[in-house]
Coordinates of C-alpha atoms in Angstrom, one line a residue:
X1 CA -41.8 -14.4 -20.8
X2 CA -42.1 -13.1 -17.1
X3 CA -39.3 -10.9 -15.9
X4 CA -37.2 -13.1 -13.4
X5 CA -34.9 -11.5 -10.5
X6 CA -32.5 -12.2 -7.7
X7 CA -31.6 -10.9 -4.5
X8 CA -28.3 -10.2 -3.4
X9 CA -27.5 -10.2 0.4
X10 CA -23.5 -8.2 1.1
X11 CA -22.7 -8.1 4.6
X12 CA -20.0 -5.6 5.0
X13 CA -18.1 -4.0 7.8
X14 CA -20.2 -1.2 8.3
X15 CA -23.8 -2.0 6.7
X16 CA -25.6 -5.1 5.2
X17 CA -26.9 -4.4 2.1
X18 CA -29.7 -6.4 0.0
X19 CA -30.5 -5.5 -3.5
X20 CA -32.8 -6.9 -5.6
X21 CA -31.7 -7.3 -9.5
X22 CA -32.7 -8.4 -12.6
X23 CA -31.6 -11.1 -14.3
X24 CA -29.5 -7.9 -16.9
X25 CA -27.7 -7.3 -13.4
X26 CA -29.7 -3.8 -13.3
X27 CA -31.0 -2.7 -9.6
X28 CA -34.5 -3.0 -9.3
X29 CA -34.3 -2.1 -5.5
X30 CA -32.1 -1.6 -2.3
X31 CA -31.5 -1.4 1.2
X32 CA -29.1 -1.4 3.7
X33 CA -29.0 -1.0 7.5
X34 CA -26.2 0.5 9.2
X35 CA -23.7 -1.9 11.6
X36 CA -23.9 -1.1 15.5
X37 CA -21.0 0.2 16.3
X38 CA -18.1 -2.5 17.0
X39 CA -18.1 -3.9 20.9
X40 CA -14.3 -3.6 22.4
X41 CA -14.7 -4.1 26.0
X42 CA -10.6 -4.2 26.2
X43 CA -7.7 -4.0 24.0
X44 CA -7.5 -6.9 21.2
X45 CA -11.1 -7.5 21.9
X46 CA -13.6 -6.3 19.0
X47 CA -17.0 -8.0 18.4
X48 CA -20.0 -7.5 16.5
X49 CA -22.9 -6.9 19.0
X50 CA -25.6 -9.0 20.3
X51 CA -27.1 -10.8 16.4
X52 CA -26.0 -7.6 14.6
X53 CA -24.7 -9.1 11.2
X54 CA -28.5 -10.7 11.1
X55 CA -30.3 -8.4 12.3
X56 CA -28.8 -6.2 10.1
X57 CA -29.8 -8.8 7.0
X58 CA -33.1 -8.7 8.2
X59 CA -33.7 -4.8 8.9
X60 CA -32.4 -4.3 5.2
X61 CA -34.0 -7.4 3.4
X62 CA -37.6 -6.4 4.9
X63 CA -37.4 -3.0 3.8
X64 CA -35.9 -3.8 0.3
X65 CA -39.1 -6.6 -0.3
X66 CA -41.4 -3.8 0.8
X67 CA -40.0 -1.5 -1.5
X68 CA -40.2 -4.5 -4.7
X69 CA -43.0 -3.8 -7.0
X70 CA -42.8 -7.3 -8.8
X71 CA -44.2 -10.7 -8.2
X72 CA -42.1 -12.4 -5.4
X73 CA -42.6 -15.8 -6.8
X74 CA -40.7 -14.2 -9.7
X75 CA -37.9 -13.9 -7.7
X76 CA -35.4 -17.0 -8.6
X77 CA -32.4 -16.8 -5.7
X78 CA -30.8 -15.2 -2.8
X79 CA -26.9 -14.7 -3.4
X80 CA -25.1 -14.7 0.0
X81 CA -21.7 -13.2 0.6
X82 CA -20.1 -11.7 3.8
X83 CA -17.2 -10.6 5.6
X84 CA -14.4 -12.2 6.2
X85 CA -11.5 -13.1 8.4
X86 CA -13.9 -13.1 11.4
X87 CA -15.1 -16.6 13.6
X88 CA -18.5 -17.3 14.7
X89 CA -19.0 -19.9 17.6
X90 CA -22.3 -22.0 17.2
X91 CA -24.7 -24.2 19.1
X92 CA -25.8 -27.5 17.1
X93 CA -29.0 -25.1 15.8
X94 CA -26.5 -22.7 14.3
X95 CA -27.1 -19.9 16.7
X96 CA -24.6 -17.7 18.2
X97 CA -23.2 -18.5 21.5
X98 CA -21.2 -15.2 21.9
X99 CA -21.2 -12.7 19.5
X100 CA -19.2 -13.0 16.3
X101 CA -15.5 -11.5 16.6
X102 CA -14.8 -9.2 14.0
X103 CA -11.4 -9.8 11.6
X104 CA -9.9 -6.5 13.7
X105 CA -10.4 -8.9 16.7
X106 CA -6.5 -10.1 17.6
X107 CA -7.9 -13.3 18.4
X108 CA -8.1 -14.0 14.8
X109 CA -4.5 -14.1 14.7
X110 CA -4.0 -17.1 16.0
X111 CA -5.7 -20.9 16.5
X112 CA -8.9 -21.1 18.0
X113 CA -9.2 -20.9 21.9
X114 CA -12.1 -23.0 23.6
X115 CA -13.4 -20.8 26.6
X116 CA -16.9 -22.1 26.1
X117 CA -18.5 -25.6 26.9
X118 CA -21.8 -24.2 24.9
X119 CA -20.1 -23.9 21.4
X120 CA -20.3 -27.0 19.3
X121 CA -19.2 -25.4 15.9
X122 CA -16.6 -23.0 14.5
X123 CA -17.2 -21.1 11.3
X124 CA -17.2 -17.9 9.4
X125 CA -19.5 -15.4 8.9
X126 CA -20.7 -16.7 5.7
X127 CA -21.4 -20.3 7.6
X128 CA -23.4 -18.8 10.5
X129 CA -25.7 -16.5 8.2
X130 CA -26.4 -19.5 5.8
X131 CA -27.4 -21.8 8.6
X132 CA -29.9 -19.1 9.9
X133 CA -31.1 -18.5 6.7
X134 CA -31.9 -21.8 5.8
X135 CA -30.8 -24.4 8.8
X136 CA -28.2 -25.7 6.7
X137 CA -25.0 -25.9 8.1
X138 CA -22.8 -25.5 5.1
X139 CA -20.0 -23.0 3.6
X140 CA -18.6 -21.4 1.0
X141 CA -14.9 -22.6 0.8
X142 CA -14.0 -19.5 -0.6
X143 CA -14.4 -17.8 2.6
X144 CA -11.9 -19.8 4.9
X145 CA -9.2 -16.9 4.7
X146 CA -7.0 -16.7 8.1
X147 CA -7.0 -19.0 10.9
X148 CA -8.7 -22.1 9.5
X149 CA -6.9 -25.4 8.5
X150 CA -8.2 -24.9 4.8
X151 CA -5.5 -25.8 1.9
X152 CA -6.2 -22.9 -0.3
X153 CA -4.7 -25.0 -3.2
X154 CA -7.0 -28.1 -3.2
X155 CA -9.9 -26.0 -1.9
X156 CA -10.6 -28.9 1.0
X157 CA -9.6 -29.1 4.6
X158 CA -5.5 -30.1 4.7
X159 CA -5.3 -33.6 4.7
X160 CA -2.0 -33.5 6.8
X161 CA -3.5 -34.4 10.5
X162 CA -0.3 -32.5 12.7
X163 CA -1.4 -29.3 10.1
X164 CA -5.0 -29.6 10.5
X165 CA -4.7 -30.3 14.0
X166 CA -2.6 -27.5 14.7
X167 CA -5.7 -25.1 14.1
X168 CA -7.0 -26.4 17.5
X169 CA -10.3 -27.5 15.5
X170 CA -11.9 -31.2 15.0
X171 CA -13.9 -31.9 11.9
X172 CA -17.0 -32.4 13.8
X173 CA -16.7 -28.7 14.8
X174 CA -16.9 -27.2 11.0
X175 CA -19.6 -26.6 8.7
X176 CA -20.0 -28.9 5.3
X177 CA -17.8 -26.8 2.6
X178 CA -19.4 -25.9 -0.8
X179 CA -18.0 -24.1 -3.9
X180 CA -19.3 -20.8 -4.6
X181 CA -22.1 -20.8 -7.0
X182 CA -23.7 -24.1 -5.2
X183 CA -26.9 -24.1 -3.6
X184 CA -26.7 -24.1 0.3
X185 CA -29.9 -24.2 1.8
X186 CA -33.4 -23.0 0.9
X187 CA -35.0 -20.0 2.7
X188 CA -36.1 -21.1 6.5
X189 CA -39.5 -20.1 7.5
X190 CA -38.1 -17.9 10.2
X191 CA -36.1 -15.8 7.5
X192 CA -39.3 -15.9 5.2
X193 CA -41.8 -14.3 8.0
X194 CA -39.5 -11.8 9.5
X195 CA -38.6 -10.4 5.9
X196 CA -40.9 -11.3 2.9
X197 CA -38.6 -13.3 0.9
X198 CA -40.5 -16.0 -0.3
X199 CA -39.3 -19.3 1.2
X200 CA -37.9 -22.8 -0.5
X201 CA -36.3 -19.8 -2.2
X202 CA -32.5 -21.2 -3.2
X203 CA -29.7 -19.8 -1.6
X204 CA -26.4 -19.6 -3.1
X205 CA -22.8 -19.6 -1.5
X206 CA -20.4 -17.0 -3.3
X207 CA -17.1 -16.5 -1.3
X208 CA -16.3 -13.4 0.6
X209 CA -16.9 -9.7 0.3
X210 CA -14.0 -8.8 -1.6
X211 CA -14.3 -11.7 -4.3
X212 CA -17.6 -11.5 -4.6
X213 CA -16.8 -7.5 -5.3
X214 CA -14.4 -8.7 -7.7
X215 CA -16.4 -10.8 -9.8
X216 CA -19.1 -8.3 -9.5
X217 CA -17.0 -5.5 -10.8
X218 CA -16.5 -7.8 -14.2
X219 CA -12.9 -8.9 -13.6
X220 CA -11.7 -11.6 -15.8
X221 CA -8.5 -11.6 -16.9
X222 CA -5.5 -10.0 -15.4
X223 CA -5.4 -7.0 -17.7
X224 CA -8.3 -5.3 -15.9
X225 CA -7.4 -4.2 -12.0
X226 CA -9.7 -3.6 -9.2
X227 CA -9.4 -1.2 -6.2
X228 CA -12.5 -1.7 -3.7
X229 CA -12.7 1.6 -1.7
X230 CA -14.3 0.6 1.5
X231 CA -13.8 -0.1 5.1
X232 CA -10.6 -2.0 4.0
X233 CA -8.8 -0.6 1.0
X234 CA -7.4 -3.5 -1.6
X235 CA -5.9 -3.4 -5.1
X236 CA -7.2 -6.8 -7.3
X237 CA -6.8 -8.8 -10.2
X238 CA -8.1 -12.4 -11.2
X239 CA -6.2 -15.4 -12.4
X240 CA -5.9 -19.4 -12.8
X241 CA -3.2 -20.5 -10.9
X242 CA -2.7 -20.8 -7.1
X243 CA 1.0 -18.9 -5.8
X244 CA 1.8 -20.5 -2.5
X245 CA 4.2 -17.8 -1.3
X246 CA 4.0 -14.3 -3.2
X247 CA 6.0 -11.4 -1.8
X248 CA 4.1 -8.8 -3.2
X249 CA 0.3 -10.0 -2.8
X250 CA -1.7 -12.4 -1.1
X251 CA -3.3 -15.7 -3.7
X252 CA -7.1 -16.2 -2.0
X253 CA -9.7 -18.0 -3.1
X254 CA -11.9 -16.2 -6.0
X255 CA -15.9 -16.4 -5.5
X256 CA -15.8 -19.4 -8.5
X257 CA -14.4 -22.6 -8.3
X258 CA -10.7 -22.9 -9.0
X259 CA -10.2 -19.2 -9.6
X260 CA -8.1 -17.3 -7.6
X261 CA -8.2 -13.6 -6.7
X262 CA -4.8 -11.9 -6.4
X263 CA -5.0 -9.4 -3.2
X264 CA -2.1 -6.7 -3.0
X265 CA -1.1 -4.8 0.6
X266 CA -4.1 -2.8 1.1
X267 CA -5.1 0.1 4.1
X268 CA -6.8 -0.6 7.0
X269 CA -9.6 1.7 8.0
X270 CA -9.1 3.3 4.6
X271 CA -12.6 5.0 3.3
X272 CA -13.2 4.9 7.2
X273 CA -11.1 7.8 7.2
X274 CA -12.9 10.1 5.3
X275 CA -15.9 8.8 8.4
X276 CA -13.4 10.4 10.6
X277 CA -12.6 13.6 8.8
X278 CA -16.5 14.3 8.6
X279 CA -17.2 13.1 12.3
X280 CA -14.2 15.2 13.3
X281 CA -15.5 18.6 11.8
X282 CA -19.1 17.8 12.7
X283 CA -21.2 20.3 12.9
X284 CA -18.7 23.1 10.2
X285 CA -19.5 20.4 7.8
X286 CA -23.1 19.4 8.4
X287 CA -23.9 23.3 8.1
X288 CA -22.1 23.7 5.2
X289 CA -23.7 21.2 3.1
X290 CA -26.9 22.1 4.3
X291 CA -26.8 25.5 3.1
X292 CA -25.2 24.4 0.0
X293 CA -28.7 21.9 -0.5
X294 CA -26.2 18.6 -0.7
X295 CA -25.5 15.7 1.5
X296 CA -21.7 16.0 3.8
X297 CA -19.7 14.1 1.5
X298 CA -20.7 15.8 -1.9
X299 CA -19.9 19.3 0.0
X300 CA -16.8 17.6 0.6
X301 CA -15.9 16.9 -2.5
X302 CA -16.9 19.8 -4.0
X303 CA -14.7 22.1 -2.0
X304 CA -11.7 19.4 -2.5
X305 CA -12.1 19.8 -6.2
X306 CA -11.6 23.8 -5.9
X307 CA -7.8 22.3 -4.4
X308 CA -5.2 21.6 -6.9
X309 CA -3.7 18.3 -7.2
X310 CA -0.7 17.5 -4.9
X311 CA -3.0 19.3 -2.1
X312 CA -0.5 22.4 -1.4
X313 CA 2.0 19.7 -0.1
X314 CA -0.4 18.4 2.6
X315 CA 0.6 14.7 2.4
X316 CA -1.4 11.8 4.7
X317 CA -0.4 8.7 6.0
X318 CA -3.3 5.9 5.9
X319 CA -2.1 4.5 9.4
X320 CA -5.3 4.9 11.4
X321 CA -5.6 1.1 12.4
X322 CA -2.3 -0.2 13.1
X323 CA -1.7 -3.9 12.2
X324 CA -1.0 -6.3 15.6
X325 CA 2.3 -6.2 14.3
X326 CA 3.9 -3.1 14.4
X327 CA 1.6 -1.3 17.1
X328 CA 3.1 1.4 17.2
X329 CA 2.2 2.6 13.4
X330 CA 0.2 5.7 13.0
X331 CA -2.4 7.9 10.7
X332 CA -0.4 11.6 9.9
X333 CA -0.6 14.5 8.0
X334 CA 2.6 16.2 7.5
X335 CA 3.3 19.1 5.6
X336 CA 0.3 21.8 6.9
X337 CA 0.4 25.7 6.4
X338 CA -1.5 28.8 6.6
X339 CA -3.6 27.3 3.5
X340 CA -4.6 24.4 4.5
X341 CA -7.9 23.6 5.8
X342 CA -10.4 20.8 5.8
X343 CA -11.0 20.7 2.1
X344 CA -6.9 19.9 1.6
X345 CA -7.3 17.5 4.2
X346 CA -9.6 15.7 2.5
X347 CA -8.4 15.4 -0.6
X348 CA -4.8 14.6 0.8
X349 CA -6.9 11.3 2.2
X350 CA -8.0 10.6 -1.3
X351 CA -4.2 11.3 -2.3
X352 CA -2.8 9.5 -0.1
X353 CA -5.0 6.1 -0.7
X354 CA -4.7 6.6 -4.3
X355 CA -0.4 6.6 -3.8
X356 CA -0.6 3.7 -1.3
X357 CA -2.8 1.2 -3.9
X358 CA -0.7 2.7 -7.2
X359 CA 2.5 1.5 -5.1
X360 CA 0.9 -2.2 -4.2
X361 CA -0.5 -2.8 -7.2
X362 CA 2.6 -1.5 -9.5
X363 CA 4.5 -4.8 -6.8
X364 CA 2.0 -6.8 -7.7
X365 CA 2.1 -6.1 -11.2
X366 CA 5.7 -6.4 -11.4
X367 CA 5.8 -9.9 -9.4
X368 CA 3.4 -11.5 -11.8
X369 CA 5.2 -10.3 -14.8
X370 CA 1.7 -8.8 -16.2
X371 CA 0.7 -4.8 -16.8
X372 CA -3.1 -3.5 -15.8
X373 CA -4.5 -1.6 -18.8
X374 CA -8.2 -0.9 -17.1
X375 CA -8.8 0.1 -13.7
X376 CA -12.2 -0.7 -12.2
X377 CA -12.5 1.6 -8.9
X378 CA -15.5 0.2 -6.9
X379 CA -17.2 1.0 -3.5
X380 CA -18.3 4.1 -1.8
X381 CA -15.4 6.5 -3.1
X382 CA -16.2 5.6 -6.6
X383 CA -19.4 7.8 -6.6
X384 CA -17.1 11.0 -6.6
X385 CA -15.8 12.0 -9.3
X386 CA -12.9 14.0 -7.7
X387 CA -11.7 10.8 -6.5
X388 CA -12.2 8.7 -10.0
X389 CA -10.2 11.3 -11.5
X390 CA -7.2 11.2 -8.4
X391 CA -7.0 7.4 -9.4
X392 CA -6.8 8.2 -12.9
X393 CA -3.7 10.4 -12.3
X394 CA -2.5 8.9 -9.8
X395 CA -2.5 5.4 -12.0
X396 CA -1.9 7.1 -15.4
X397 CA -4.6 4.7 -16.6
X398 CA -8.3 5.0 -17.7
X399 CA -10.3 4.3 -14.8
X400 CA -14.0 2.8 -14.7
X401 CA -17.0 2.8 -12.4
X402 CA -19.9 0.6 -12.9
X403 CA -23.5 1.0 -13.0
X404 CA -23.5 -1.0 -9.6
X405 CA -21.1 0.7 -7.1
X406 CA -21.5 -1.9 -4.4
X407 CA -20.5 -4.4 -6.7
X408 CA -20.4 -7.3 -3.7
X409 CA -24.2 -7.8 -4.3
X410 CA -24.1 -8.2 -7.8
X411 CA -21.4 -10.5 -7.7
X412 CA -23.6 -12.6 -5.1
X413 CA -26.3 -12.4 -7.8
X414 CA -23.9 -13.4 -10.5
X415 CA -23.8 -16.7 -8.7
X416 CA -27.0 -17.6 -8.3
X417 CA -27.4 -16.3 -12.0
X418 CA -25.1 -19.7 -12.5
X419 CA -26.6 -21.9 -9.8
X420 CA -30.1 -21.4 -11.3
X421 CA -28.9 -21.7 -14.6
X422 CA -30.1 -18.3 -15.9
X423 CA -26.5 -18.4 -17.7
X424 CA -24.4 -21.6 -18.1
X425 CA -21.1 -20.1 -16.8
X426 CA -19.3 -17.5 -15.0
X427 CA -18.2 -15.6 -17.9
X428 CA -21.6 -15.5 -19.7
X429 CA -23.2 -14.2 -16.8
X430 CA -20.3 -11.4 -16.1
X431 CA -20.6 -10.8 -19.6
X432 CA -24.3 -9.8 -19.5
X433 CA -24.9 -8.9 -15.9
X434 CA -21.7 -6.4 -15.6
X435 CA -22.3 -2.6 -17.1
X436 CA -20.1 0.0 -17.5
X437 CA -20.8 3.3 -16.9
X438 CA -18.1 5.9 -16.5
X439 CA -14.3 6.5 -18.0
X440 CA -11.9 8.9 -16.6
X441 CA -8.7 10.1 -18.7
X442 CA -5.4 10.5 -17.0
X443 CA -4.5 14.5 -17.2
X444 CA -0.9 14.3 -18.3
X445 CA 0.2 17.2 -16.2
X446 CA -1.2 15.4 -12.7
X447 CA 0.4 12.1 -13.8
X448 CA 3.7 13.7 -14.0
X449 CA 3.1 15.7 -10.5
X450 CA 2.0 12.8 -9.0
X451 CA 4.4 10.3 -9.7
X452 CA 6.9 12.9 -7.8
X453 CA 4.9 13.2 -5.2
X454 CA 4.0 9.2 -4.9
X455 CA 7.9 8.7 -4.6
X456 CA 7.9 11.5 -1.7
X457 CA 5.0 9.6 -0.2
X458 CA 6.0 6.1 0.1
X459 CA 9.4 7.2 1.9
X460 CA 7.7 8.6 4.7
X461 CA 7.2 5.9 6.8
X462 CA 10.7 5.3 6.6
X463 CA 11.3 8.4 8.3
X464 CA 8.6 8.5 10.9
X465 CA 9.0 5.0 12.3
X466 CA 11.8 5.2 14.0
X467 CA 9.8 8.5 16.1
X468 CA 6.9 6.5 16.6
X469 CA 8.3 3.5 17.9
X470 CA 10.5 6.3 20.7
X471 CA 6.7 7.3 21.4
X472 CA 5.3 4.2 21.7
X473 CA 7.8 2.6 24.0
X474 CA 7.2 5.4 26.7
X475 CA 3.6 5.3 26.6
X476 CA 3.3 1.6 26.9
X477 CA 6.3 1.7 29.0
X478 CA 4.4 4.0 31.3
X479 CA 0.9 2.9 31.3
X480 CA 3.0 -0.8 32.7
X481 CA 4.0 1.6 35.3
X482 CA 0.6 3.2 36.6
X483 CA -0.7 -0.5 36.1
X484 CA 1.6 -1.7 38.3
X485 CA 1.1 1.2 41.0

């Protein structure tokens, strides 16, 4: 029987990514191309630029087809998941009329605002990329998260017109909605020529980023927890029922139809921060790993690891993007001596994310009456080991990482796995498609050590609000003045 495979597209913040994967869920081949840097021509303002988020698609999926070694027609489906929480304004073709705002963008806060006579549609990210990959003007459901008039409980639009209509939107202005795992268009002959990917190739709505990730990391009951460690930081678990107004969480739409994915607090910026740390030293680092014959983040974490735990009582504050808010939160270390240098730092980041998500997810845990036994760490951080083990102690849990780190693209494949019939349901296909790879042990001693410390941590903020808000009043208070001068 000929080998089959499937290509799975994950536009994230930073980078789209397109992997190509047999139908075992094993990576056959990758690419990604880095984002352009964000566009924030004034405060509140933060767009992608120009056609970046397909551009991006394009740049990787080209290089990933060139790199394939199989039969193209042997490839079965494209699994499509993106971003979320951002807004893409459309002409009737689908095409961008101004670039797409990002979810940072304080416009999506709030209803849509028409400023343009050109746009003709409102969607998401996930809508705009599917209609330019196939002309098909459909979307996931699962990816209406934020200002849309979407009734996460019935998965359709709300059928209340005052509700609906208070979202500023008419139905004529949104895509058609699909469930994840449905076909939404076929590959366009634009997409086909600029990339190689064969078209009249199927491809499949999933949901967003982080439910794709989910279902891609193998989650499928509410004994096994996720943490995604990327651009935005989140503790998961999966479940049945929708829960209209949790204290603890948030209850979004799953990437499967009728599933929900349970979403505690999480950190802004979060793995960003370790960007910043390594940006920050620049060259001290770059000349360090290079005479050490490794890339700038294995240097780091091999000097972290030489660090005991609790970092020398160098504790950080994840605060780096404030939310809209409370504007006046920000990212800290407190606690530095004469030992401290950048390899405390950084593993006080890696700290200080692992107390954060322990604290949410132990709320979260508590609220739904239910206890994690497994904890599936996922994303960029879960290629160190320093940090696998952190979360281990940290959580007094065994923690996982999967063959497939990135696990958004495989969760995108795991869909069109479905669609295409390759398995007959969700769980079959997790079941085969989803390998583990790693376990890390809790180390008694750090568990203890850590809970300490996670109590110290989380009290903080309590402390150091009531400064920052004194600093943020004058400096607001006097850039109003010089504004006004």
């Amino acid at each position: 029987m000929t080998k089959k495979y499937i290509l799975g597209i994950d536009g994230g913040s930073q980078s789209s990514k397109v992997v190509i994967f047999d139908t075992e869920g094993r990576v056959v081949c990758e690419a990604s191309q880095a984002l352009e840097p964000l566009y924030t021509p004034e405060p509140g303002v933060v767009e992608h630029p120009n056609d970046d988020l397909y551009d991006s698609i394009v740049a990787a999926a080209s290089r990933a087809m060139k790199a394939f070694q199989g039969d193209p027609a042997d490839i079965i489906g494209v699994g499509l998941c993106t971003i979320r929480c951002c807004r893409a304004l459309t002409r009737a073709d689908g095409t961008l009329v101004e670039p797409v705002q990002s979810w940072m963008d304080e416009r999506l806060s709030k209803p849509y605002e028409p400023t343009n006579d050109d746009v003709v549609h409102v969607t998401t990210t996930s809508g705009y990329l599917m209609g330019r990959l196939t002309g098909q003007l459909t979307d996931t459901i699962a990816n209406y998260i934020g200002p849309w008039p979407m009734d996460v409980e019935t998965w359709d639009w709300f059928t209340d017109q005052k509700t609906f209509d208070s979202y500023n939107l008419s139905r004529s202005m949104l895509y058609r909605l699909q469930m994840p795992g449905e076909v939404g268009g076929y590959v366009n002959e634009e997409f086909a020529t600029r990339t190689g990917i064969p078209q009249g190739l199927p491809v499949v709505h999933t949901a967003n980023d982080k439910a794709a990730e989910a279902l891609g990391a193998g989650l499928r009951d509410e004994t096994t927890g996720l943490v995604s460690l990327g651009t935005y930081i989140t503790g998961m678990i999966v479940g049945n029922e929708y829960v209209a107004e949790p204290k603890s969480y948030f209850s979004n739409f799953a990437s499967e139809p009728h599933r929900y994915l349970y979403e505690c607090g999480g950190i802004r910026r979060g793995m960003w921060t370790v960007s910043w740390l390594r940006n920050l030293l620049g060259r001290e680092i770059t000349e360090a790993a290079a005479a050490a014959g490794v890339t700038g983040d294995e240097h780091l974490n091999a000097v972290a690891s030489g660090v005991p735990a609790g970092s020398d009582g160098l504790l950080c504050v994840l605060d780096w993007l404030a939310p809209p808010t409370q504007p006046y939160k920000k990212g800290m270390f407190i606690g530095f001596d004469e030992r401290h240098g950048y390899a405390h730092m950084y593993r006080a980041i890696l700290e200080g994310i692992a107390f954060t998500m322990k604290q949410n997810m132990v709320e979260m845990e508590e609220e739904r009456a239910i206890s994690i036994e497994t904890l599936v760490i996922s994303g960029g951080g879960s290629y160190s080991d320093l940090c696998m083990q952190i979360f281990a102690d940290v959580f007094g849990l065994p923690v996982v990482r999967n063959e497939v780190r990135n696990a958004a693209g495989l969760g995108a494949a795991i869909c069109v796995a479905v669609a295409c019939g390759v398995y007959p349901t969700f769980d079959d296909a997790s079941g085969q498609m989803v390998h583990r790879e790693d376990r890390f042990e809790p180390n008694a001693d750090n568990v203890d050590l850590y809970t300490q410390l996670r109590a110290v941590s989380v009290e903080i903020t309590t402390q150091t609000d009531v400064i920052l808000q004194r600093t943020h009043r004058i400096l607001h208070d006097r850039k109003g003045a010089i504004a006004h001068v």
